[in-house]
Short mmCIF file of C-alpha atoms in Angstrom, two decimals:
data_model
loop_
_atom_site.label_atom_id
_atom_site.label_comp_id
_atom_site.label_asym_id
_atom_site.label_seq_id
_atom_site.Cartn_x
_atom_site.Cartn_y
_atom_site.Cartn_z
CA UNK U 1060 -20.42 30.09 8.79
CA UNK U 1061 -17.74 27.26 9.52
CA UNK U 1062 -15.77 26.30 6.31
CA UNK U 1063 -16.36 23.03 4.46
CA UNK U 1064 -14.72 19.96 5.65
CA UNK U 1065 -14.26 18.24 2.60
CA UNK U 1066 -12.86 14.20 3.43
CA UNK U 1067 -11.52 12.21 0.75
CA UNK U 1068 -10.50 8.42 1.34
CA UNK U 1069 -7.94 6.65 -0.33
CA UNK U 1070 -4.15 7.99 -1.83
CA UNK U 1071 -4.28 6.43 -5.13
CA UNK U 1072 -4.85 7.39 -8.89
CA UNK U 1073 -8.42 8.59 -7.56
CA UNK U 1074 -7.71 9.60 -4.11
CA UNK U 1075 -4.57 11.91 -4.80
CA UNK U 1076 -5.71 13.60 -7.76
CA UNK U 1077 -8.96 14.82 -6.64
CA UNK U 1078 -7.46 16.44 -3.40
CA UNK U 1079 -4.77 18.03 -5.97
CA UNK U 1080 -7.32 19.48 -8.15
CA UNK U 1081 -9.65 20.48 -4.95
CA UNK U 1082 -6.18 22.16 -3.93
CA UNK U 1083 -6.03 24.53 -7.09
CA UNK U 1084 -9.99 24.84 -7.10
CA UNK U 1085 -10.26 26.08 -3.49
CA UNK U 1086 -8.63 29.19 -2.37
CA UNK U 1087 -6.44 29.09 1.00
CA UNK U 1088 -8.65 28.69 4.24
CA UNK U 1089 -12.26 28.26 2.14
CA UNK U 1090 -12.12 24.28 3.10
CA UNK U 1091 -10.54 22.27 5.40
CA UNK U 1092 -9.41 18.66 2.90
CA UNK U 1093 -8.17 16.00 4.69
CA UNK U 1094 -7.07 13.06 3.14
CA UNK U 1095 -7.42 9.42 4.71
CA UNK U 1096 -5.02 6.83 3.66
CA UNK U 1097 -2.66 3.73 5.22
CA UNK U 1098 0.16 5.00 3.84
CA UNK U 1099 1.23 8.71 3.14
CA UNK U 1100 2.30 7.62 -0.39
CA UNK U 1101 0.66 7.21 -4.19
CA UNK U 1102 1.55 4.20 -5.08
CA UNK U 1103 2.50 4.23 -9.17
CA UNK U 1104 1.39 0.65 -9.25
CA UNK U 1105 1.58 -0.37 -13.51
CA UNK U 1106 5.39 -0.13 -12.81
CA UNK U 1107 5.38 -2.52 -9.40
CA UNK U 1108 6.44 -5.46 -11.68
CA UNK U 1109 9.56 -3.48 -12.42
CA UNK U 1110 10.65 -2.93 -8.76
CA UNK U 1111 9.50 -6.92 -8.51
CA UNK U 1112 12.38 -7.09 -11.12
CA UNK U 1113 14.84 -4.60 -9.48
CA UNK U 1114 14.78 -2.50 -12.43
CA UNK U 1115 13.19 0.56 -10.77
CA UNK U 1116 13.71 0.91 -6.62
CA UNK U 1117 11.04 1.27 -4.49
CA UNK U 1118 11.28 4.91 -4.11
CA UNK U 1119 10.53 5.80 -7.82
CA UNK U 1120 7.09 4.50 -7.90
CA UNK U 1121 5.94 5.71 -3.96
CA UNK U 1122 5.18 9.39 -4.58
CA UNK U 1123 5.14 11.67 -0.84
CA UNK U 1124 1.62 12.66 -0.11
CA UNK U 1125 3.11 15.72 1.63
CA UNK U 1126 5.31 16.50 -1.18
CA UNK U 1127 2.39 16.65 -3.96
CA UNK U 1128 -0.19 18.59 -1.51
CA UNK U 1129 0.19 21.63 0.32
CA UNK U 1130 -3.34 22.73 1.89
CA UNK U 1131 -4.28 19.06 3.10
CA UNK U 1132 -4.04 17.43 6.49
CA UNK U 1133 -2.84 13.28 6.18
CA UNK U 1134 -5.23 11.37 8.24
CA UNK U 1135 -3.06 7.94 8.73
CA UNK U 1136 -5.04 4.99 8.64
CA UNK U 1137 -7.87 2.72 7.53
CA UNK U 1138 -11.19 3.92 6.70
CA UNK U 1139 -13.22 1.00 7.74
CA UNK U 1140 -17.32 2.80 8.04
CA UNK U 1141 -19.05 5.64 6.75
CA UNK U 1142 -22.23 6.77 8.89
CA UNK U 1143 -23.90 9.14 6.12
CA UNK U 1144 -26.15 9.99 8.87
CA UNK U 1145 -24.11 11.27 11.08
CA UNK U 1146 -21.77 12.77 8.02
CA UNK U 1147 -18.78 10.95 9.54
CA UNK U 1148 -16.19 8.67 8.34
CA UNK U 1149 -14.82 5.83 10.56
CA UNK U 1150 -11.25 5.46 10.80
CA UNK U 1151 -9.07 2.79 12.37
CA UNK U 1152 -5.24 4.54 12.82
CA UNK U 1153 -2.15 2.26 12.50
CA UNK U 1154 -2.22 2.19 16.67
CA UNK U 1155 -5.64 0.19 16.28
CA UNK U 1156 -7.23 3.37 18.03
CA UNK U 1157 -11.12 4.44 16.33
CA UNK U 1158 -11.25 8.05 15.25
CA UNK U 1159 -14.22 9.95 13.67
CA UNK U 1160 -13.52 12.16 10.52
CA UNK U 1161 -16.16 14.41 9.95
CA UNK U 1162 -17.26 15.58 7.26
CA UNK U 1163 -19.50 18.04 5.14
CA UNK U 1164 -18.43 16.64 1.47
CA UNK U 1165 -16.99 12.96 1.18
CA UNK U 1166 -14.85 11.62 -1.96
CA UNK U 1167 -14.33 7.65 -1.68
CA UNK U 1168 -11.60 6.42 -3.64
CA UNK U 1169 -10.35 3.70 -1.25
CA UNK U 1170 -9.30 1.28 -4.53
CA UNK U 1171 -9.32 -2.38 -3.98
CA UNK U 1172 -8.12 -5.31 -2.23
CA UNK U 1173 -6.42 -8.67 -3.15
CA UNK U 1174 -9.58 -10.99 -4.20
CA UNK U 1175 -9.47 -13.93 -2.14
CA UNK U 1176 -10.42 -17.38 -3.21
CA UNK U 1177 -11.32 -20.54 -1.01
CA UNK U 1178 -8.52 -22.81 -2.58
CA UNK U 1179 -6.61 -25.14 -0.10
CA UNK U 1180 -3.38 -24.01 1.19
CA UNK U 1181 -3.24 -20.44 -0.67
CA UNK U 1182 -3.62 -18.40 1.85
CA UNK U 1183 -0.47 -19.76 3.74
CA UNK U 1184 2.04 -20.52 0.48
CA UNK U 1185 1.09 -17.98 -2.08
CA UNK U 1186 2.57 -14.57 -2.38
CA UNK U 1187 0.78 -11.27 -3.57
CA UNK U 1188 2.31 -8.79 -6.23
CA UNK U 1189 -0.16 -5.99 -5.27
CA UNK U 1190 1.69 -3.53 -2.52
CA UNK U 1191 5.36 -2.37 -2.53
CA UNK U 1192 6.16 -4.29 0.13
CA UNK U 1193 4.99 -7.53 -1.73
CA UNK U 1194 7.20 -6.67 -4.38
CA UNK U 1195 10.36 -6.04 -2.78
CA UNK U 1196 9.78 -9.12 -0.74
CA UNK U 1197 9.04 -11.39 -3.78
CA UNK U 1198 12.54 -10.25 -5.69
CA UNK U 1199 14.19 -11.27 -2.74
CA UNK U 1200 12.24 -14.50 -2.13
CA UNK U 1201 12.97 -15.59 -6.29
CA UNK U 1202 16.40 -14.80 -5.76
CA UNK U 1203 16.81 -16.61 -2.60
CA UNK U 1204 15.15 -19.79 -4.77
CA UNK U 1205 18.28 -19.39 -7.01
CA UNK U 1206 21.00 -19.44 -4.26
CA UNK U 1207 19.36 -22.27 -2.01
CA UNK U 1208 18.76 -24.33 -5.54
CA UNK U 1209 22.54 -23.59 -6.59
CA UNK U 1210 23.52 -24.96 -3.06
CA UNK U 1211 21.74 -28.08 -2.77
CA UNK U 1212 22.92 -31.39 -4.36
CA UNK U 1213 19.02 -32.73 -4.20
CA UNK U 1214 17.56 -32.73 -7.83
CA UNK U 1215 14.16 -32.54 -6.06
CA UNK U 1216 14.68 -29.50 -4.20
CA UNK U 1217 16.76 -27.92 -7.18
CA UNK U 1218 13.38 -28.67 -9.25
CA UNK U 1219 10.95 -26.70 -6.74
CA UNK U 1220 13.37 -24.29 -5.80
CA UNK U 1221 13.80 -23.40 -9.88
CA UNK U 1222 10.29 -23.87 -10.64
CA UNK U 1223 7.72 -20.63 -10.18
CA UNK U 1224 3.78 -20.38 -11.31
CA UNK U 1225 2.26 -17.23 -11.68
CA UNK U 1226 -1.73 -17.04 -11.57
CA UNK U 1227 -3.51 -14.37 -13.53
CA UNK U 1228 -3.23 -13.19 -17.37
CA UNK U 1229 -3.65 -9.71 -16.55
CA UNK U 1230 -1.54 -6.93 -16.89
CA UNK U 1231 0.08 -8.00 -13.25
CA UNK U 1232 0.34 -11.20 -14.07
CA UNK U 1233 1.61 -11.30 -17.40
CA UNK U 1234 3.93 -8.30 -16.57
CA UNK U 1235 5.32 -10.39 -13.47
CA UNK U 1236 6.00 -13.17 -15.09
CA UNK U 1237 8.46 -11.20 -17.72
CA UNK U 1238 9.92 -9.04 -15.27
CA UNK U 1239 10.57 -12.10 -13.23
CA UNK U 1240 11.67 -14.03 -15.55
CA UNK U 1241 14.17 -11.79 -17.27
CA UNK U 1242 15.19 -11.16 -13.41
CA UNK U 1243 15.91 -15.01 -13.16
CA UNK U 1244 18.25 -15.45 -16.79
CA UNK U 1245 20.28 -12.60 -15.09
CA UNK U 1246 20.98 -14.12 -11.70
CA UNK U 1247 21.53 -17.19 -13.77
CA UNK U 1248 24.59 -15.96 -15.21
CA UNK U 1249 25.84 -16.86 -11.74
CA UNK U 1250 24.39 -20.30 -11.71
CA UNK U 1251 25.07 -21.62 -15.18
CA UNK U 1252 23.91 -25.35 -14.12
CA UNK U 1253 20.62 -23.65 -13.03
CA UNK U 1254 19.61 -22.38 -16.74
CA UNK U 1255 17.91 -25.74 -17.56
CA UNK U 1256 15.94 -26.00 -14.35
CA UNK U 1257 14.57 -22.60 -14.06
CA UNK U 1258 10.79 -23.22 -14.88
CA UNK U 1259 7.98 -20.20 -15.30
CA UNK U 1260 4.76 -20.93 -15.76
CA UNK U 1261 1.62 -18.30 -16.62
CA UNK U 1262 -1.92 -20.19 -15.43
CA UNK U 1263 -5.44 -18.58 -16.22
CA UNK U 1264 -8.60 -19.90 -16.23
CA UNK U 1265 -9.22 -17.51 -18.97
CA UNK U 1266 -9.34 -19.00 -22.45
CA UNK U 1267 -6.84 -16.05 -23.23
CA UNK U 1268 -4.22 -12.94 -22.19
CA UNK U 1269 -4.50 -10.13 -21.99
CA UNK U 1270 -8.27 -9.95 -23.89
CA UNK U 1271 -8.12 -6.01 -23.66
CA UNK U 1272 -5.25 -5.76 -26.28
CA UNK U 1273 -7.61 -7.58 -28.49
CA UNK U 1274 -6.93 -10.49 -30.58
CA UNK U 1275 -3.94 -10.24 -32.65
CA UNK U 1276 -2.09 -8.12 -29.46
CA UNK U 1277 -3.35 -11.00 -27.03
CA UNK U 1278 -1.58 -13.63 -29.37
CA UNK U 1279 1.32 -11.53 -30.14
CA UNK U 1280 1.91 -11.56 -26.39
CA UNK U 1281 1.55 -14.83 -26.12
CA UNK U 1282 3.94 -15.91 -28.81
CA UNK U 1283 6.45 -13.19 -26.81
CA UNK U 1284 5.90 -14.94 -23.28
CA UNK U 1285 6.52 -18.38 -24.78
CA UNK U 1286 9.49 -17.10 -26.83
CA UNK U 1287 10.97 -16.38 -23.20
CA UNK U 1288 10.63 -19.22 -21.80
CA UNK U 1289 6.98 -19.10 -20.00
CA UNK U 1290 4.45 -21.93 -20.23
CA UNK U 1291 1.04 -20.21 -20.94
CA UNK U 1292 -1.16 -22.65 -20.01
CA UNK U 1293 -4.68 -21.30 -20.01
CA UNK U 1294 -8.51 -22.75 -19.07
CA UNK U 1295 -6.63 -23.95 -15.79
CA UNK U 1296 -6.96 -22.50 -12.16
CA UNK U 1297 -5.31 -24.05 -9.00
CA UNK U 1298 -6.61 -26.63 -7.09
CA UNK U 1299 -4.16 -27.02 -4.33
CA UNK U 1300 -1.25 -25.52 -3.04
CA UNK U 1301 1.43 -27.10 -0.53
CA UNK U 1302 4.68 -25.85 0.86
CA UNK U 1303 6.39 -28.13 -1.97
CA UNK U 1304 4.14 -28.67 -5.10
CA UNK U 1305 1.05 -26.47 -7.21
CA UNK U 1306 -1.53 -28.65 -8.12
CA UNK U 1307 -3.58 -27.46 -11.08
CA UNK U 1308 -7.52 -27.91 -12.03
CA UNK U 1309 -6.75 -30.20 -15.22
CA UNK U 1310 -4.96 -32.65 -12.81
CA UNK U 1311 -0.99 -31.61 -12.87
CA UNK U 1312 1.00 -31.26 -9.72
CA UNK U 1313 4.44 -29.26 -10.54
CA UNK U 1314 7.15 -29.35 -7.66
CA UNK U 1315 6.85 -25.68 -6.83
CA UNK U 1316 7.93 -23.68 -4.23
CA UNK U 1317 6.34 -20.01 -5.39
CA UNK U 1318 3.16 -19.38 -6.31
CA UNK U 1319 2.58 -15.46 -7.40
CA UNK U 1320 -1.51 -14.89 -6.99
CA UNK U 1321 -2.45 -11.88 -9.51
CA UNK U 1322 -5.40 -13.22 -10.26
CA UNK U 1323 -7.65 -10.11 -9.69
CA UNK U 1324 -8.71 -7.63 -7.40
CA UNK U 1325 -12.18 -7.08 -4.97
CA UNK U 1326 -13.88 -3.35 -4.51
CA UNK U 1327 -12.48 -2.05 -1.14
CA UNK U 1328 -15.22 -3.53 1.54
CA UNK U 1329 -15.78 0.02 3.09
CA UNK U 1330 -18.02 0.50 -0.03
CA UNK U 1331 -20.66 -1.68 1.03
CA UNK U 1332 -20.47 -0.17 4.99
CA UNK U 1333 -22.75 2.98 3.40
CA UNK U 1334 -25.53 0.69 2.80
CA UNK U 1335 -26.52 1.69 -0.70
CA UNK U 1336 -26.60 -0.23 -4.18
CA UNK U 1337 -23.67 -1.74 -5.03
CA UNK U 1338 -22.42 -4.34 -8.60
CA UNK U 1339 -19.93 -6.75 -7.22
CA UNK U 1340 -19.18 -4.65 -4.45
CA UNK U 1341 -18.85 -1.71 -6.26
CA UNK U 1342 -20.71 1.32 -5.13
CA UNK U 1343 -23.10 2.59 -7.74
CA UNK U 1344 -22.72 6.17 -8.28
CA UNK U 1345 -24.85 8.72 -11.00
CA UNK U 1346 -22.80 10.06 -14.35
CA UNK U 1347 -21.71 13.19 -12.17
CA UNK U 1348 -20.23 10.62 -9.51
CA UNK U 1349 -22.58 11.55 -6.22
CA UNK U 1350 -24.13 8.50 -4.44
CA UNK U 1351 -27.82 8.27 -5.47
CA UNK U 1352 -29.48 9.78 -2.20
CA UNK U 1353 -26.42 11.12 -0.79
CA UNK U 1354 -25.60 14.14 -2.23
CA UNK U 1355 -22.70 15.47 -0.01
CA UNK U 1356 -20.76 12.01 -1.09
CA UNK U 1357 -18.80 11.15 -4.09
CA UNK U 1358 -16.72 7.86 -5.42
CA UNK U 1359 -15.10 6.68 -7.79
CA UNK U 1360 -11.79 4.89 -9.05
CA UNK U 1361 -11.69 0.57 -8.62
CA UNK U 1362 -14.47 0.67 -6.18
CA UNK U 1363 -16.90 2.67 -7.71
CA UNK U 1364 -19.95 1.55 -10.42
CA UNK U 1365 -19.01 4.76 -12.90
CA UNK U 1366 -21.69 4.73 -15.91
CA UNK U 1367 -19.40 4.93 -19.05
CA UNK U 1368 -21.15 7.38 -21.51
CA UNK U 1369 -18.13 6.77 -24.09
CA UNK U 1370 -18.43 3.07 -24.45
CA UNK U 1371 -21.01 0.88 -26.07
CA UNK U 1372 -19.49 -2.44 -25.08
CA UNK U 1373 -19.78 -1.87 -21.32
CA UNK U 1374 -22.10 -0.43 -18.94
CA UNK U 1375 -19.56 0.80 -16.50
CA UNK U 1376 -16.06 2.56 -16.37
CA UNK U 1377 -13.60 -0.02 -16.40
CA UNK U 1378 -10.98 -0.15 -12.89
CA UNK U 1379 -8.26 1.62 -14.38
CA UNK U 1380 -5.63 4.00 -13.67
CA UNK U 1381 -6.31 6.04 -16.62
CA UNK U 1382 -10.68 6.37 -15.53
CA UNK U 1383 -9.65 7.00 -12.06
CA UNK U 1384 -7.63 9.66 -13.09
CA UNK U 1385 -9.67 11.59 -15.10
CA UNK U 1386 -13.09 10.79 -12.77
CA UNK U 1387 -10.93 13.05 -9.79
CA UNK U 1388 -11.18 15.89 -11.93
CA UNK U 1389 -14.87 15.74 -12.03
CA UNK U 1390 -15.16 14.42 -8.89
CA UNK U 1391 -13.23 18.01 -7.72
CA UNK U 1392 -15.49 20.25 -9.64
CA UNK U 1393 -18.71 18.57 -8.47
CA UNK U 1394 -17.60 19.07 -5.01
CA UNK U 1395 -16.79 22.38 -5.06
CA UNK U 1396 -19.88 22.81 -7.12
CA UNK U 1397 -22.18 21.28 -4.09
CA UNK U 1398 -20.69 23.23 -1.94
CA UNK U 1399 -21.60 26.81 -4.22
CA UNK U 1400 -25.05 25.57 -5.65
CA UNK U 1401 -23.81 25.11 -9.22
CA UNK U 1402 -24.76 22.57 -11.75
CA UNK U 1403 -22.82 19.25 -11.45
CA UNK U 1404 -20.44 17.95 -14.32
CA UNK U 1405 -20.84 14.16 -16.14
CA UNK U 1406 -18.22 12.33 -16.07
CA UNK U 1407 -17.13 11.46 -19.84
CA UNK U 1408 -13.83 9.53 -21.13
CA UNK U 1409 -13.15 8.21 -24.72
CA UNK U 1410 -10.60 5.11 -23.68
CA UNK U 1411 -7.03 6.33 -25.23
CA UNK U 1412 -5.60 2.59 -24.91
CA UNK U 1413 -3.47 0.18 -23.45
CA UNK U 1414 0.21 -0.49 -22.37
CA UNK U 1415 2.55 -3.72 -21.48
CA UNK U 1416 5.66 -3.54 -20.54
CA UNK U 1417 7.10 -7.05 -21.28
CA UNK U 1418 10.87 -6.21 -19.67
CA UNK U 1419 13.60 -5.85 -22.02
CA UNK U 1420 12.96 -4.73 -25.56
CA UNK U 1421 9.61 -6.44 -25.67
CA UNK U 1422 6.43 -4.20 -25.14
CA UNK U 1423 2.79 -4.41 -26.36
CA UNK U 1424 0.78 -0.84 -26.88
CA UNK U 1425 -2.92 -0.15 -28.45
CA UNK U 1426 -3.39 2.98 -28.32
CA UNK U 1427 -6.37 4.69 -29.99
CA UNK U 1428 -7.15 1.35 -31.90
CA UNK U 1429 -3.50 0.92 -33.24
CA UNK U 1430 -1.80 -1.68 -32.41
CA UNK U 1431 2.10 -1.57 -32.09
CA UNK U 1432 4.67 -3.84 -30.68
CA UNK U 1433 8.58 -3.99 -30.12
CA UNK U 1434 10.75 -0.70 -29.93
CA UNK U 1435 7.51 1.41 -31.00
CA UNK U 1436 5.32 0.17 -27.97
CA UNK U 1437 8.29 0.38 -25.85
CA UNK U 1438 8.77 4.15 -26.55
CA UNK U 1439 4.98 4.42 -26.25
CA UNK U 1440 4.52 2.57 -23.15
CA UNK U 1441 7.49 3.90 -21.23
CA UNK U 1442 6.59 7.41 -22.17
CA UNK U 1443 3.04 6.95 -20.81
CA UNK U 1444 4.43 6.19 -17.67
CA UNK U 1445 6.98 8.77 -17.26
CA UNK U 1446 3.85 11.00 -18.03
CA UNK U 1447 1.40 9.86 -16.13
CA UNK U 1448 3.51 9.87 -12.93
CA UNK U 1449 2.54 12.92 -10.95
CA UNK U 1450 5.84 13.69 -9.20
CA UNK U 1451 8.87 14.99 -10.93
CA UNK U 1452 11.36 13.50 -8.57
CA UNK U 1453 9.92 10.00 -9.37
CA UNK U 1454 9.39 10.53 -13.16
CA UNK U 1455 13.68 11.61 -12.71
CA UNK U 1456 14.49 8.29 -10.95
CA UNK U 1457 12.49 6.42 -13.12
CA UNK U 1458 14.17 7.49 -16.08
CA UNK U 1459 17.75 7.16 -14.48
CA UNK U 1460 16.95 3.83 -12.96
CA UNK U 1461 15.99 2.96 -16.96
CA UNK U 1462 19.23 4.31 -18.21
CA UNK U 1463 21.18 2.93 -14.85
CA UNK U 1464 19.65 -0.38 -16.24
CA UNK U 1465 20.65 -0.07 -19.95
CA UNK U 1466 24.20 1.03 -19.38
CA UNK U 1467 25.36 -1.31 -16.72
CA UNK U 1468 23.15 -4.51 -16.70
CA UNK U 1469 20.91 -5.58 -13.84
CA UNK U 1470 21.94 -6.17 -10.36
CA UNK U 1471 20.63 -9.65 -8.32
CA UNK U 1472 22.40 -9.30 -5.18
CA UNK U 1473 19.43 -9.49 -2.52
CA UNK U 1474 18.46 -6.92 0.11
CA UNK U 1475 17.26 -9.54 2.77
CA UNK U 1476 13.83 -8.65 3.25
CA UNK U 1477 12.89 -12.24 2.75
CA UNK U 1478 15.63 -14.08 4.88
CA UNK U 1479 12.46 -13.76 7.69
CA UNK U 1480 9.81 -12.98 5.55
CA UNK U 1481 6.21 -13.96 3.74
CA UNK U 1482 3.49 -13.16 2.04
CA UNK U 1483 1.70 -9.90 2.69
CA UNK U 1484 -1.79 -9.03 1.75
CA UNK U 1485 -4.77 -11.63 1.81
CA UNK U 1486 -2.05 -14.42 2.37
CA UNK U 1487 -0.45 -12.74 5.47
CA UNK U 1488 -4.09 -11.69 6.84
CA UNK U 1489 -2.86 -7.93 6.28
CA UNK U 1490 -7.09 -7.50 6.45
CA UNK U 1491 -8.82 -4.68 7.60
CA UNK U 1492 -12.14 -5.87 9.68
CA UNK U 1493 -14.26 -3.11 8.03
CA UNK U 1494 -17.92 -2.56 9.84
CA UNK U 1495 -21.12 -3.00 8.42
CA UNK U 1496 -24.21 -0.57 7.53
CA UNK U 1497 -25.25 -0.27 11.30
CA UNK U 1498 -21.70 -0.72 13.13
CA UNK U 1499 -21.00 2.35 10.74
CA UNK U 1500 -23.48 4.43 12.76
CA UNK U 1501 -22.97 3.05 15.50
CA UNK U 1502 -19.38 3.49 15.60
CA UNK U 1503 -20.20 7.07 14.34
CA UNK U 1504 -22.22 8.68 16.69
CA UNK U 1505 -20.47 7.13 19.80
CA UNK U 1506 -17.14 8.60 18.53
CA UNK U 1507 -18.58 12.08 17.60
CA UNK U 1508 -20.19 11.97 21.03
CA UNK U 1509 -16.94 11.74 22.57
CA UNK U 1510 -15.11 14.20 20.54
CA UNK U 1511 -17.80 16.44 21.69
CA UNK U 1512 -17.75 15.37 25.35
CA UNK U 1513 -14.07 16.16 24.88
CA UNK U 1514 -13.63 19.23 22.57
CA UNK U 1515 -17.19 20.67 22.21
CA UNK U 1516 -19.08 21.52 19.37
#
């Protein structure tokens, strides 16, 4: 009997863990696991905003898929089918070349994409805050506002150099703005005649921030963000954008020359390619996270629909770091269980809380329904994160880039990565053209047919 080839798609919270736990579940040679991702990193995304900021580097939050696995074989590039038919996952590699991936047991844990939105001119002027590149090119970009404002003698130019809107009262968004803004009072140290210009604004058509602190966190954050310097203004989306100026639904138009889009994220499309159920393009999957009808594939993560037996205010698992991963746990033992005949776990999670990491001394925490702010949440919500990175050689430079930080002030020189640059993600067209239902099995059976031609059986 061949061993299992167990597939799972996608390196993030979801993605990562569940090969690591299938790693210690499955004794050497049982299984082949291959893992299929873009990048051969885990990307610790609640602390991007930070390397937005420069407080962390890029390296502390990009954890090496080969350093955290040992008995799984990378598979670089996009998953853009599944053929469930055909057991065989369709993947596009960086060199645009289609490859098949079979498989006997699938996990799907691609995350999710940028959402896009059909507003004029956003696409071409605004810039993302989701991937690691996007951040490193965005602290470059803001600082490279500064110096070309400093430099010009036109009060015009000074005004939408200096002025930045952020979109989304999220965590990214709100996070961003802080980061970005305490980024901006340091470089301004240089540019004392800049320190009335600067301008940050926080847009949402939400009616508030941050509504999963709860009310009295939500305002408390909002009486921080304004205490900074930020305009909240919220019930307001954007209507326009232009190289030069924002224009906002209640009829402003603010000189602008950044606009940061945070303002949510879509279920990865690849979801919908295994034609079965899906709730806003999530893929609806049973409490023991198998695909209703397919029982040799899993999901879960962003882009899964995970029944939430803990909660009785929502129906579903919310898109979380935290759900995703605790769900590859479970998703790891019901695999292995498939594969030996044993009864399948439900996946259960009591929510612990909630972190924010305002920048500076200011932080916002609720964890296990108490609510704490200032040095408390701080300790709180930068412990969380040096514990719920899974690599001890990030978790070290995380903690020395902190204390780098704290002893000897920020640094705002820039690294150039914006001198030719722009916006990545939906706004650079970074898309993946993902297949449908029937390309899926198309695509799948002509490429198995020619791995076969080629290799044999």
């Amino acid at each position: 009997m061949s061993r299992p080839r167990i597939v799972v798609v996608g390196a993030g919270f979801g993605g990562l863990h569940t090969v690591r736990h299938l790693e210690r579940r499955i004794p050497n040679g049982a299984a082949d696991i291959a893992l299929v991702a873009p990048h051969d990193y885990m990307l610790y995304s609640p602390l991007l905003p930070q390397v937005a900021s420069g407080l962390l580097t890029p390296q502390s939050v990009a954890m090496s898929v080969h350093r955290l696995t040992r008995k799984t074989r990378f598979v670089p590039g996009h998953a853009i089918g599944v053929d469930p038919r055909e057991r065989v996952v369709v993947v596009r590699r960086p060199t645009g070349e289609l490859i098949p991936c079979p498989y006997d047991r699938l996990v799907l844990a691609p995350g999710g994409v940028t959402r896009e939105f059909d507003i004029p001119g956003l696409a071409e002027h605004a810039y993302g805050a989701k991937t690691l590149a996007e951040a490193v090119l965005l602290r470059d970009h803001v600082l490279a506002q500064l110096e070309l404002a400093n430099d010009s003698r036109d009060p015009i130019e000074r005004e939408e150099r200096c002025r930045f809107v952020v979109v989304g009262g999220g965590y990214t968004g709100v996070e961003t703005a802080a980061s970005l803004m305490r980024l901006c009072e340091e470089a301004a140290r240089r540019y004392p005649e800049l320190r009335s210009v600067i301008r940050w604004h926080l847009v949402d058509i939400a009616p508030k921030v941050l509504p999963e602190l709860g009310d009295r966190l939500g305002r408390k954050a909002m009486d921080l963000l304004r205490g900074m310097g930020i305009e909240v203004k919220l019930k307001v989306s954007v209507r326009e954008v232009s190289a030069d100026k924002v224009v906002l639904t209640d009829g402003r138009s603010l000189p602008c020359r950044t606009l940061i889009w945070t303002a949510g994220v879509s279920p990865s499309p690849l979801m919908e390619t295994l034609d079965k159920p899906t709730m806003r393009g999530r893929l609806e999957v049973g409490t023991d996270l198998s695909v209703p009808g397919l029982s040799d594939v899993f999901a879960l993560g962003d882009a899964a629909a995970v029944p939430d037996l803990s909660s009785t205010d929502s129906a579903y698992c919310p898109p979380t770091a935290q759900y995703a991963g605790r769900q590859a746990e479970v998703a790891a033992h019901n695999v292995v269980a498939s594969v030996l005949g044993r009864p399948l776990h439900e996946f259960k999670h009591k929510d612990m809380g909630l972190v924010v990491d305002l920048s500076g001394k200011d932080a916002l925490a609720r964890v296990l329904q108490f609510d704490l702010s200032g040095l408390p949440a701080l300790a709180v919500t930068r412990g969380y994160h040096v514990a719920s990175v899974p690599s001890s050689t990030a978790r070290a430079r995380i903690v020395a880039n902190w204390g780098i930080r704290a002893v000897t002030g920020g640094e705002v020189s820039r690294l150039g990565f914006a001198d030719n640059g722009r916006p990545s993600s939906f706004v650079a067209k970074e898309t993946v053209d993902y297949l449908d239902a029937e390309g899926s099995r198309r695509e799948g059976a002509r490429l198995l047919d020619n791995e076969r031609a080629r290799y044999g059986d």
